Amino acid sequence: MPNNRSIYYQYREPSPLRALWLHMNTNPFAVAAFYIFSFLLLIMVLSPLIAPYSPDAQFSDAISQPPAWHDDGQIRFLFGTDDLGRDLLSRVISGAVYSLGYPLIATATAAIIGIAIGAWAGMSRGVQSSTLNHLLDVVLSIPSLLLALIIIAILGPALHTVMIAITLVLIPQFIHSVHNAFYEERSKEYVIASKLNGCSRWYILTRVIFPNITSVVVMQVTFALSTAILDIAALGFLGLGVQAPAPEWGTMLARSLDQVYLLPWTMVLPGVALFLTVLSINVLGDSLRAAIQERIRGT
């Protein structure tokens, strides 16, 4: 006969994180995206340890070596080498720091600044909110890549200027989405009831409104991260981003473009890595947004 403790653990409500995971488990694409993105994050963190060779190491006896499954391939270069004899697998693994790690930093920085400003603006009224809206409309009318190009043209192409440009491009997007979400929520009955109960402005922001716009924030974070990854890759492809010989995926694609007919394998691996990264982030973000919305409706 089960005791009271076992009955309690059997019927208690799952934690928020477990509830999200249970909802994601119903979508096989979301589960696959979660494992792919986790695998890419693990590769990024462990890249100095798991890369077979240094990304800049050149092997004069293996220049333009095809992949290992090719008749002329070697097992020590699983995905082949480029025209300088550098191992492609090592460069793609090491490039995850540039193509995934730095976009994560830029997105996190932009999210912190943008959410804070957007929340403040969303709770404001009058000239402040109206002025911010007009400024955001002007900034968001410019494509993110074009805006990043303008900033880099002023500051010059380098890794730190790319990070500054991407962060500045993402901040208005966070401000706009969070501002609109707060603006819509602040006039609802549960917010008015909290004000009548004497709750402080900070409590209403963090404990009343913010939990109800979490899905908006999650969707914006995933969209911003995808934008940051693609913009950094595009800037590298154009020669205005991370400069060679750094193994950034966009820079690798630009270099392999001139040799696509002679060395097609030099383009496949960084292209697939970039595609899987963006796809997994978008699928995972959409699933998280749906799970959060369902949980809010259930409560």
PDB file of C-alpha atoms in Angstrom:
ATOM      1  CA  MET A   1       0.000   0.000   0.000  1.00  0.00           C
ATOM      2  CA  PRO A   2       1.573   3.346  -1.016  1.00  0.00           C
ATOM      3  CA  ASN A   3       2.305   5.794   1.747  1.00  0.00           C
ATOM      4  CA  ASN A   4       1.442   9.493   1.764  1.00  0.00           C
ATOM      5  CA  ARG A   5       4.936  10.516   0.588  1.00  0.00           C
ATOM      6  CA  SER A   6       4.756   8.369  -2.576  1.00  0.00           C
ATOM      7  CA  ILE A   7       1.274   9.691  -3.363  1.00  0.00           C
ATOM      8  CA  TYR A   8       2.559  13.261  -2.989  1.00  0.00           C
ATOM      9  CA  TYR A   9       5.469  12.721  -5.381  1.00  0.00           C
ATOM     10  CA  GLN A  10       3.183  10.922  -7.805  1.00  0.00           C
ATOM     11  CA  TYR A  11       0.568  13.665  -8.107  1.00  0.00           C
ATOM     12  CA  ARG A  12       2.456  16.887  -7.433  1.00  0.00           C
ATOM     13  CA  GLU A  13       2.673  19.412 -10.252  1.00  0.00           C
ATOM     14  CA  PRO A  14       5.932  19.254 -12.258  1.00  0.00           C
ATOM     15  CA  SER A  15       8.407  22.108 -12.004  1.00  0.00           C
ATOM     16  CA  PRO A  16       8.341  24.759 -14.777  1.00  0.00           C
ATOM     17  CA  LEU A  17      11.483  23.367 -16.429  1.00  0.00           C
ATOM     18  CA  ARG A  18      10.144  19.812 -16.338  1.00  0.00           C
ATOM     19  CA  ALA A  19       6.799  21.005 -17.719  1.00  0.00           C
ATOM     20  CA  LEU A  20       8.628  22.647 -20.632  1.00  0.00           C
ATOM     21  CA  TRP A  21      10.584  19.469 -21.273  1.00  0.00           C
ATOM     22  CA  LEU A  22       7.438  17.306 -21.158  1.00  0.00           C
ATOM     23  CA  HIS A  23       5.803  19.601 -23.708  1.00  0.00           C
ATOM     24  CA  MET A  24       8.877  19.515 -25.968  1.00  0.00           C
ATOM     25  CA  ASN A  25       8.951  15.718 -25.815  1.00  0.00           C
ATOM     26  CA  THR A  26       5.716  15.638 -27.784  1.00  0.00           C
ATOM     27  CA  ASN A  27       7.514  17.273 -30.734  1.00  0.00           C
ATOM     28  CA  PRO A  28      10.303  15.094 -32.184  1.00  0.00           C
ATOM     29  CA  PHE A  29      11.699  18.029 -34.190  1.00  0.00           C
ATOM     30  CA  ALA A  30      12.058  20.085 -31.000  1.00  0.00           C
ATOM     31  CA  VAL A  31      13.838  17.222 -29.249  1.00  0.00           C
ATOM     32  CA  ALA A  32      16.192  16.790 -32.213  1.00  0.00           C
ATOM     33  CA  ALA A  33      16.855  20.558 -32.266  1.00  0.00           C
ATOM     34  CA  PHE A  34      17.594  20.513 -28.531  1.00  0.00           C
ATOM     35  CA  TYR A  35      20.167  17.727 -28.875  1.00  0.00           C
ATOM     36  CA  ILE A  36      21.772  19.299 -31.957  1.00  0.00           C
ATOM     37  CA  PHE A  37      22.099  22.689 -30.266  1.00  0.00           C
ATOM     38  CA  SER A  38      23.414  21.080 -27.058  1.00  0.00           C
ATOM     39  CA  PHE A  39      25.949  19.153 -29.130  1.00  0.00           C
ATOM     40  CA  LEU A  40      27.082  22.362 -30.863  1.00  0.00           C
ATOM     41  CA  LEU A  41      27.417  24.139 -27.517  1.00  0.00           C
ATOM     42  CA  LEU A  42      29.497  21.234 -26.201  1.00  0.00           C
ATOM     43  CA  ILE A  43      31.736  21.407 -29.257  1.00  0.00           C
ATOM     44  CA  MET A  44      32.157  25.155 -28.754  1.00  0.00           C
ATOM     45  CA  VAL A  45      33.140  24.794 -25.099  1.00  0.00           C
ATOM     46  CA  LEU A  46      35.474  21.839 -25.649  1.00  0.00           C
ATOM     47  CA  SER A  47      36.882  22.969 -29.001  1.00  0.00           C
ATOM     48  CA  PRO A  48      40.481  23.445 -27.727  1.00  0.00           C
ATOM     49  CA  LEU A  49      40.431  19.877 -26.398  1.00  0.00           C
ATOM     50  CA  ILE A  50      38.610  17.950 -29.127  1.00  0.00           C
ATOM     51  CA  ALA A  51      39.992  19.609 -32.277  1.00  0.00           C
ATOM     52  CA  PRO A  52      42.412  17.097 -33.849  1.00  0.00           C
ATOM     53  CA  TYR A  53      44.895  19.815 -34.848  1.00  0.00           C
ATOM     54  CA  SER A  54      45.458  23.512 -34.446  1.00  0.00           C
ATOM     55  CA  PRO A  55      43.178  25.449 -36.819  1.00  0.00           C
ATOM     56  CA  ASP A  56      46.216  27.220 -38.305  1.00  0.00           C
ATOM     57  CA  ALA A  57      48.437  24.142 -38.622  1.00  0.00           C
ATOM     58  CA  GLN A  58      49.503  23.539 -42.236  1.00  0.00           C
ATOM     59  CA  PHE A  59      50.454  20.104 -43.547  1.00  0.00           C
ATOM     60  CA  SER A  60      52.594  20.469 -46.664  1.00  0.00           C
ATOM     61  CA  ASP A  61      52.186  16.770 -47.492  1.00  0.00           C
ATOM     62  CA  ALA A  62      48.372  16.995 -47.475  1.00  0.00           C
ATOM     63  CA  ILE A  63      47.452  20.106 -49.449  1.00  0.00           C
ATOM     64  CA  SER A  64      43.905  19.964 -50.911  1.00  0.00           C
ATOM     65  CA  GLN A  65      43.400  16.532 -49.396  1.00  0.00           C
ATOM     66  CA  PRO A  66      39.880  15.135 -50.091  1.00  0.00           C
ATOM     67  CA  PRO A  67      37.729  13.629 -47.282  1.00  0.00           C
ATOM     68  CA  ALA A  68      38.641  10.257 -45.810  1.00  0.00           C
ATOM     69  CA  TRP A  69      35.926   8.354 -47.712  1.00  0.00           C
ATOM     70  CA  HIS A  70      37.392   9.493 -51.034  1.00  0.00           C
ATOM     71  CA  ASP A  71      39.798   7.172 -52.823  1.00  0.00           C
ATOM     72  CA  ASP A  72      42.652   9.636 -52.287  1.00  0.00           C
ATOM     73  CA  GLY A  73      41.631  10.590 -48.751  1.00  0.00           C
ATOM     74  CA  GLN A  74      43.409   9.923 -45.466  1.00  0.00           C
ATOM     75  CA  ILE A  75      41.739   8.906 -42.212  1.00  0.00           C
ATOM     76  CA  ARG A  76      43.758  11.468 -40.231  1.00  0.00           C
ATOM     77  CA  PHE A  77      41.939  14.223 -42.173  1.00  0.00           C
ATOM     78  CA  LEU A  78      38.364  13.031 -41.844  1.00  0.00           C
ATOM     79  CA  PHE A  79      36.769  15.900 -43.833  1.00  0.00           C
ATOM     80  CA  GLY A  80      39.823  16.777 -45.877  1.00  0.00           C
ATOM     81  CA  THR A  81      42.075  19.840 -45.978  1.00  0.00           C
ATOM     82  CA  ASP A  82      42.027  23.198 -47.762  1.00  0.00           C
ATOM     83  CA  ASP A  83      44.445  24.610 -50.322  1.00  0.00           C
ATOM     84  CA  LEU A  84      46.903  25.478 -47.538  1.00  0.00           C
ATOM     85  CA  GLY A  85      46.858  22.010 -46.000  1.00  0.00           C
ATOM     86  CA  ARG A  86      44.776  22.957 -42.942  1.00  0.00           C
ATOM     87  CA  ASP A  87      42.442  20.343 -41.460  1.00  0.00           C
ATOM     88  CA  LEU A  88      38.829  21.361 -42.150  1.00  0.00           C
ATOM     89  CA  LEU A  89      37.338  19.507 -39.183  1.00  0.00           C
ATOM     90  CA  SER A  90      39.709  21.261 -36.779  1.00  0.00           C
ATOM     91  CA  ARG A  91      38.900  24.646 -38.302  1.00  0.00           C
ATOM     92  CA  VAL A  92      35.129  24.148 -38.139  1.00  0.00           C
ATOM     93  CA  ILE A  93      35.323  22.938 -34.526  1.00  0.00           C
ATOM     94  CA  SER A  94      37.515  25.890 -33.542  1.00  0.00           C
ATOM     95  CA  GLY A  95      35.307  28.249 -35.559  1.00  0.00           C
ATOM     96  CA  ALA A  96      32.320  27.442 -33.339  1.00  0.00           C
ATOM     97  CA  VAL A  97      33.747  29.949 -30.849  1.00  0.00           C
ATOM     98  CA  TYR A  98      33.506  32.734 -33.444  1.00  0.00           C
ATOM     99  CA  SER A  99      30.274  31.646 -35.134  1.00  0.00           C
ATOM    100  CA  LEU A 100      28.311  30.585 -32.024  1.00  0.00           C
ATOM    101  CA  GLY A 101      30.129  31.825 -28.929  1.00  0.00           C
ATOM    102  CA  TYR A 102      30.440  35.474 -29.912  1.00  0.00           C
ATOM    103  CA  PRO A 103      26.830  35.679 -31.178  1.00  0.00           C
ATOM    104  CA  LEU A 104      25.722  34.296 -27.803  1.00  0.00           C
ATOM    105  CA  ILE A 105      27.654  37.045 -25.998  1.00  0.00           C
ATOM    106  CA  ALA A 106      26.288  39.756 -28.301  1.00  0.00           C
ATOM    107  CA  THR A 107      22.711  38.469 -27.923  1.00  0.00           C
ATOM    108  CA  ALA A 108      22.956  38.244 -24.135  1.00  0.00           C
ATOM    109  CA  THR A 109      24.350  41.787 -23.896  1.00  0.00           C
ATOM    110  CA  ALA A 110      21.695  43.180 -26.228  1.00  0.00           C
ATOM    111  CA  ALA A 111      18.948  41.300 -24.359  1.00  0.00           C
ATOM    112  CA  ILE A 112      19.928  42.718 -20.967  1.00  0.00           C
ATOM    113  CA  ILE A 113      20.090  46.292 -22.260  1.00  0.00           C
ATOM    114  CA  GLY A 114      17.085  46.030 -24.578  1.00  0.00           C
ATOM    115  CA  ILE A 115      14.764  44.346 -22.070  1.00  0.00           C
ATOM    116  CA  ALA A 116      15.600  46.931 -19.398  1.00  0.00           C
ATOM    117  CA  ILE A 117      14.942  49.878 -21.723  1.00  0.00           C
ATOM    118  CA  GLY A 118      11.893  48.220 -23.280  1.00  0.00           C
ATOM    119  CA  ALA A 119      10.330  47.490 -19.889  1.00  0.00           C
ATOM    120  CA  TRP A 120      10.901  51.058 -18.736  1.00  0.00           C
ATOM    121  CA  ALA A 121       9.458  52.456 -21.967  1.00  0.00           C
ATOM    122  CA  GLY A 122       6.510  50.067 -21.888  1.00  0.00           C
ATOM    123  CA  MET A 123       5.475  51.313 -18.464  1.00  0.00           C
ATOM    124  CA  SER A 124       5.974  54.969 -19.421  1.00  0.00           C
ATOM    125  CA  ARG A 125       3.372  57.218 -20.954  1.00  0.00           C
ATOM    126  CA  GLY A 126       3.336  60.432 -22.960  1.00  0.00           C
ATOM    127  CA  VAL A 127       6.232  61.998 -24.814  1.00  0.00           C
ATOM    128  CA  GLN A 128       8.903  59.533 -23.667  1.00  0.00           C
ATOM    129  CA  SER A 129       7.102  56.478 -25.015  1.00  0.00           C
ATOM    130  CA  SER A 130       6.012  58.233 -28.224  1.00  0.00           C
ATOM    131  CA  THR A 131       9.513  59.552 -28.967  1.00  0.00           C
ATOM    132  CA  LEU A 132      11.072  56.133 -28.409  1.00  0.00           C
ATOM    133  CA  ASN A 133       8.514  54.533 -30.717  1.00  0.00           C
ATOM    134  CA  HIS A 134       9.360  56.920 -33.546  1.00  0.00           C
ATOM    135  CA  LEU A 135      13.097  56.404 -33.095  1.00  0.00           C
ATOM    136  CA  LEU A 136      12.663  52.627 -33.104  1.00  0.00           C
ATOM    137  CA  ASP A 137      10.570  52.781 -36.268  1.00  0.00           C
ATOM    138  CA  VAL A 138      13.391  54.645 -38.010  1.00  0.00           C
ATOM    139  CA  VAL A 139      16.121  52.284 -36.807  1.00  0.00           C
ATOM    140  CA  LEU A 140      14.159  49.085 -37.504  1.00  0.00           C
ATOM    141  CA  SER A 141      13.360  50.239 -41.022  1.00  0.00           C
ATOM    142  CA  ILE A 142      17.056  49.682 -41.839  1.00  0.00           C
ATOM    143  CA  PRO A 143      18.003  46.003 -42.426  1.00  0.00           C
ATOM    144  CA  SER A 144      20.191  44.658 -39.623  1.00  0.00           C
ATOM    145  CA  LEU A 145      23.044  43.658 -41.930  1.00  0.00           C
ATOM    146  CA  LEU A 146      23.088  47.080 -43.600  1.00  0.00           C
ATOM    147  CA  LEU A 147      23.135  48.797 -40.214  1.00  0.00           C
ATOM    148  CA  ALA A 148      26.008  46.563 -39.097  1.00  0.00           C
ATOM    149  CA  LEU A 149      27.877  47.413 -42.317  1.00  0.00           C
ATOM    150  CA  ILE A 150      27.467  51.131 -41.618  1.00  0.00           C
ATOM    151  CA  ILE A 151      28.843  50.746 -38.095  1.00  0.00           C
ATOM    152  CA  ILE A 152      31.797  48.627 -39.270  1.00  0.00           C
ATOM    153  CA  ALA A 153      32.523  51.118 -42.069  1.00  0.00           C
ATOM    154  CA  ILE A 154      32.909  53.772 -39.372  1.00  0.00           C
ATOM    155  CA  LEU A 155      34.863  51.696 -36.835  1.00  0.00           C
ATOM    156  CA  GLY A 156      36.795  49.435 -39.206  1.00  0.00           C
ATOM    157  CA  PRO A 157      36.699  45.625 -39.710  1.00  0.00           C
ATOM    158  CA  ALA A 158      37.854  43.743 -36.619  1.00  0.00           C
ATOM    159  CA  LEU A 159      36.446  41.244 -34.136  1.00  0.00           C
ATOM    160  CA  HIS A 160      35.637  43.814 -31.452  1.00  0.00           C
ATOM    161  CA  THR A 161      33.943  46.144 -33.943  1.00  0.00           C
ATOM    162  CA  VAL A 162      31.837  43.246 -35.232  1.00  0.00           C
ATOM    163  CA  MET A 163      30.724  42.528 -31.666  1.00  0.00           C
ATOM    164  CA  ILE A 164      29.871  46.197 -31.107  1.00  0.00           C
ATOM    165  CA  ALA A 165      27.981  46.407 -34.402  1.00  0.00           C
ATOM    166  CA  ILE A 166      25.933  43.239 -33.827  1.00  0.00           C
ATOM    167  CA  THR A 167      25.075  44.246 -30.249  1.00  0.00           C
ATOM    168  CA  LEU A 168      23.974  47.728 -31.331  1.00  0.00           C
ATOM    169  CA  VAL A 169      21.875  46.234 -34.130  1.00  0.00           C
ATOM    170  CA  LEU A 170      20.088  43.805 -31.786  1.00  0.00           C
ATOM    171  CA  ILE A 171      19.283  46.253 -28.966  1.00  0.00           C
ATOM    172  CA  PRO A 172      16.497  48.121 -30.848  1.00  0.00           C
ATOM    173  CA  GLN A 173      14.846  44.793 -31.708  1.00  0.00           C
ATOM    174  CA  PHE A 174      14.666  43.829 -28.034  1.00  0.00           C
ATOM    175  CA  ILE A 175      13.432  47.296 -27.037  1.00  0.00           C
ATOM    176  CA  HIS A 176      10.676  47.193 -29.651  1.00  0.00           C
ATOM    177  CA  SER A 177       9.339  43.721 -28.821  1.00  0.00           C
ATOM    178  CA  VAL A 178       9.509  44.153 -25.027  1.00  0.00           C
ATOM    179  CA  HIS A 179       8.061  47.672 -25.199  1.00  0.00           C
ATOM    180  CA  ASN A 180       5.053  46.471 -27.208  1.00  0.00           C
ATOM    181  CA  ALA A 181       4.524  43.486 -24.909  1.00  0.00           C
ATOM    182  CA  PHE A 182       4.598  45.619 -21.760  1.00  0.00           C
ATOM    183  CA  TYR A 183       2.374  48.242 -23.391  1.00  0.00           C
ATOM    184  CA  GLU A 184      -0.284  45.616 -24.150  1.00  0.00           C
ATOM    185  CA  GLU A 185      -0.132  43.997 -20.726  1.00  0.00           C
ATOM    186  CA  ARG A 186      -0.115  47.091 -18.525  1.00  0.00           C
ATOM    187  CA  SER A 187      -3.803  47.886 -19.147  1.00  0.00           C
ATOM    188  CA  LYS A 188      -5.080  44.374 -18.367  1.00  0.00           C
ATOM    189  CA  GLU A 189      -7.152  43.634 -15.296  1.00  0.00           C
ATOM    190  CA  TYR A 190      -4.561  41.640 -13.385  1.00  0.00           C
ATOM    191  CA  VAL A 191      -2.073  44.537 -13.627  1.00  0.00           C
ATOM    192  CA  ILE A 192      -4.692  47.076 -12.525  1.00  0.00           C
ATOM    193  CA  ALA A 193      -5.611  44.803  -9.607  1.00  0.00           C
ATOM    194  CA  SER A 194      -1.951  44.638  -8.564  1.00  0.00           C
ATOM    195  CA  LYS A 195      -1.730  48.444  -8.617  1.00  0.00           C
ATOM    196  CA  LEU A 196      -4.882  48.725  -6.495  1.00  0.00           C
ATOM    197  CA  ASN A 197      -3.375  46.280  -3.997  1.00  0.00           C
ATOM    198  CA  GLY A 198      -0.470  48.675  -3.516  1.00  0.00           C
ATOM    199  CA  CYS A 199       2.214  46.644  -5.288  1.00  0.00           C
ATOM    200  CA  SER A 200       5.363  48.564  -6.134  1.00  0.00           C
ATOM    201  CA  ARG A 201       6.332  49.386  -9.699  1.00  0.00           C
ATOM    202  CA  TRP A 202       9.304  47.007  -9.514  1.00  0.00           C
ATOM    203  CA  TYR A 203       7.089  44.162  -8.266  1.00  0.00           C
ATOM    204  CA  ILE A 204       4.601  44.738 -11.089  1.00  0.00           C
ATOM    205  CA  LEU A 205       7.398  44.753 -13.661  1.00  0.00           C
ATOM    206  CA  THR A 206       9.230  41.642 -12.473  1.00  0.00           C
ATOM    207  CA  ARG A 207       6.571  39.489 -10.794  1.00  0.00           C
ATOM    208  CA  VAL A 208       3.325  40.426 -12.496  1.00  0.00           C
ATOM    209  CA  ILE A 209       3.938  41.419 -16.120  1.00  0.00           C
ATOM    210  CA  PHE A 210       7.268  39.810 -17.020  1.00  0.00           C
ATOM    211  CA  PRO A 211       6.163  36.169 -16.397  1.00  0.00           C
ATOM    212  CA  ASN A 212       3.312  36.752 -18.853  1.00  0.00           C
ATOM    213  CA  ILE A 213       5.570  37.995 -21.652  1.00  0.00           C
ATOM    214  CA  THR A 214       8.215  35.285 -21.281  1.00  0.00           C
ATOM    215  CA  SER A 215       7.167  33.713 -24.583  1.00  0.00           C
ATOM    216  CA  VAL A 216       7.769  37.035 -26.347  1.00  0.00           C
ATOM    217  CA  VAL A 217      11.230  37.332 -24.787  1.00  0.00           C
ATOM    218  CA  VAL A 218      12.143  33.732 -25.665  1.00  0.00           C
ATOM    219  CA  MET A 219      11.048  34.208 -29.257  1.00  0.00           C
ATOM    220  CA  GLN A 220      12.987  37.458 -29.519  1.00  0.00           C
ATOM    221  CA  VAL A 221      16.134  35.882 -28.030  1.00  0.00           C
ATOM    222  CA  THR A 222      16.077  33.010 -30.522  1.00  0.00           C
ATOM    223  CA  PHE A 223      15.390  35.380 -33.419  1.00  0.00           C
ATOM    224  CA  ALA A 224      18.191  37.709 -32.285  1.00  0.00           C
ATOM    225  CA  LEU A 225      20.640  34.816 -31.877  1.00  0.00           C
ATOM    226  CA  SER A 226      19.866  33.558 -35.380  1.00  0.00           C
ATOM    227  CA  THR A 227      20.271  37.094 -36.719  1.00  0.00           C
ATOM    228  CA  ALA A 228      23.597  37.512 -34.934  1.00  0.00           C
ATOM    229  CA  ILE A 229      24.955  34.213 -36.280  1.00  0.00           C
ATOM    230  CA  LEU A 230      23.882  34.974 -39.855  1.00  0.00           C
ATOM    231  CA  ASP A 231      25.089  38.585 -39.725  1.00  0.00           C
ATOM    232  CA  ILE A 232      28.517  37.614 -38.387  1.00  0.00           C
ATOM    233  CA  ALA A 233      28.774  34.931 -41.078  1.00  0.00           C
ATOM    234  CA  ALA A 234      27.641  37.405 -43.768  1.00  0.00           C
ATOM    235  CA  LEU A 235      30.152  40.013 -42.614  1.00  0.00           C
ATOM    236  CA  GLY A 236      32.906  37.402 -42.652  1.00  0.00           C
ATOM    237  CA  PHE A 237      31.800  36.285 -46.114  1.00  0.00           C
ATOM    238  CA  LEU A 238      32.039  39.886 -47.343  1.00  0.00           C
ATOM    239  CA  GLY A 239      35.486  40.313 -45.791  1.00  0.00           C
ATOM    240  CA  LEU A 240      34.283  42.921 -43.286  1.00  0.00           C
ATOM    241  CA  GLY A 241      33.875  40.695 -40.247  1.00  0.00           C
ATOM    242  CA  VAL A 242      36.264  38.334 -38.499  1.00  0.00           C
ATOM    243  CA  GLN A 243      39.440  38.430 -40.537  1.00  0.00           C
ATOM    244  CA  ALA A 244      41.431  35.472 -41.853  1.00  0.00           C
ATOM    245  CA  PRO A 245      43.098  33.268 -40.792  1.00  0.00           C
ATOM    246  CA  ALA A 246      40.500  33.036 -37.993  1.00  0.00           C
ATOM    247  CA  PRO A 247      38.326  29.953 -38.687  1.00  0.00           C
ATOM    248  CA  GLU A 248      34.969  31.759 -38.671  1.00  0.00           C
ATOM    249  CA  TRP A 249      32.431  29.848 -40.763  1.00  0.00           C
ATOM    250  CA  GLY A 250      31.460  32.787 -42.994  1.00  0.00           C
ATOM    251  CA  THR A 251      35.117  33.582 -43.676  1.00  0.00           C
ATOM    252  CA  MET A 252      35.723  29.922 -44.524  1.00  0.00           C
ATOM    253  CA  LEU A 253      32.795  29.960 -46.965  1.00  0.00           C
ATOM    254  CA  ALA A 254      34.156  33.078 -48.663  1.00  0.00           C
ATOM    255  CA  ARG A 255      37.576  31.486 -49.118  1.00  0.00           C
ATOM    256  CA  SER A 256      36.121  28.229 -50.453  1.00  0.00           C
ATOM    257  CA  LEU A 257      33.857  30.033 -52.957  1.00  0.00           C
ATOM    258  CA  ASP A 258      36.709  30.525 -55.430  1.00  0.00           C
ATOM    259  CA  GLN A 259      37.608  26.838 -55.192  1.00  0.00           C
ATOM    260  CA  VAL A 260      34.141  25.287 -55.118  1.00  0.00           C
ATOM    261  CA  TYR A 261      34.679  23.372 -58.385  1.00  0.00           C
ATOM    262  CA  LEU A 262      38.142  22.097 -57.424  1.00  0.00           C
ATOM    263  CA  LEU A 263      37.684  21.600 -53.658  1.00  0.00           C
ATOM    264  CA  PRO A 264      33.918  21.332 -53.045  1.00  0.00           C
ATOM    265  CA  TRP A 265      34.397  19.714 -49.635  1.00  0.00           C
ATOM    266  CA  THR A 266      35.854  22.956 -48.251  1.00  0.00           C
ATOM    267  CA  MET A 267      32.409  24.578 -48.535  1.00  0.00           C
ATOM    268  CA  VAL A 268      30.192  21.716 -47.352  1.00  0.00           C
ATOM    269  CA  LEU A 269      31.276  21.386 -43.720  1.00  0.00           C
ATOM    270  CA  PRO A 270      31.098  25.084 -42.642  1.00  0.00           C
ATOM    271  CA  GLY A 271      27.861  25.496 -44.622  1.00  0.00           C
ATOM    272  CA  VAL A 272      26.233  22.494 -42.939  1.00  0.00           C
ATOM    273  CA  ALA A 273      27.423  23.670 -39.515  1.00  0.00           C
ATOM    274  CA  LEU A 274      25.921  27.118 -40.100  1.00  0.00           C
ATOM    275  CA  PHE A 275      22.654  25.652 -41.414  1.00  0.00           C
ATOM    276  CA  LEU A 276      22.208  23.217 -38.517  1.00  0.00           C
ATOM    277  CA  THR A 277      22.997  25.888 -35.933  1.00  0.00           C
ATOM    278  CA  VAL A 278      20.417  28.383 -37.197  1.00  0.00           C
ATOM    279  CA  LEU A 279      17.786  25.713 -37.863  1.00  0.00           C
ATOM    280  CA  SER A 280      18.109  24.129 -34.412  1.00  0.00           C
ATOM    281  CA  ILE A 281      17.888  27.538 -32.697  1.00  0.00           C
ATOM    282  CA  ASN A 282      14.728  28.508 -34.602  1.00  0.00           C
ATOM    283  CA  VAL A 283      12.975  25.182 -34.039  1.00  0.00           C
ATOM    284  CA  LEU A 284      13.940  25.111 -30.366  1.00  0.00           C
ATOM    285  CA  GLY A 285      12.837  28.703 -29.813  1.00  0.00           C
ATOM    286  CA  ASP A 286       9.464  28.126 -31.473  1.00  0.00           C
ATOM    287  CA  SER A 287       8.862  25.029 -29.349  1.00  0.00           C
ATOM    288  CA  LEU A 288       9.809  26.850 -26.136  1.00  0.00           C
ATOM    289  CA  ARG A 289       7.480  29.723 -27.003  1.00  0.00           C
ATOM    290  CA  ALA A 290       4.583  27.333 -27.611  1.00  0.00           C
ATOM    291  CA  ALA A 291       5.290  25.476 -24.350  1.00  0.00           C
ATOM    292  CA  ILE A 292       5.425  28.690 -22.315  1.00  0.00           C
ATOM    293  CA  GLN A 293       2.181  29.980 -23.846  1.00  0.00           C
ATOM    294  CA  GLU A 294       0.448  26.697 -23.099  1.00  0.00           C
ATOM    295  CA  ARG A 295       1.640  26.787 -19.496  1.00  0.00           C
ATOM    296  CA  ILE A 296       0.410  30.404 -19.079  1.00  0.00           C
ATOM    297  CA  ARG A 297      -3.004  29.461 -20.510  1.00  0.00           C
ATOM    298  CA  GLY A 298      -3.137  26.442 -18.203  1.00  0.00           C
ATOM    299  CA  THR A 299      -2.571  28.599 -15.136  1.00  0.00           C
TER     300      THR A 299
END
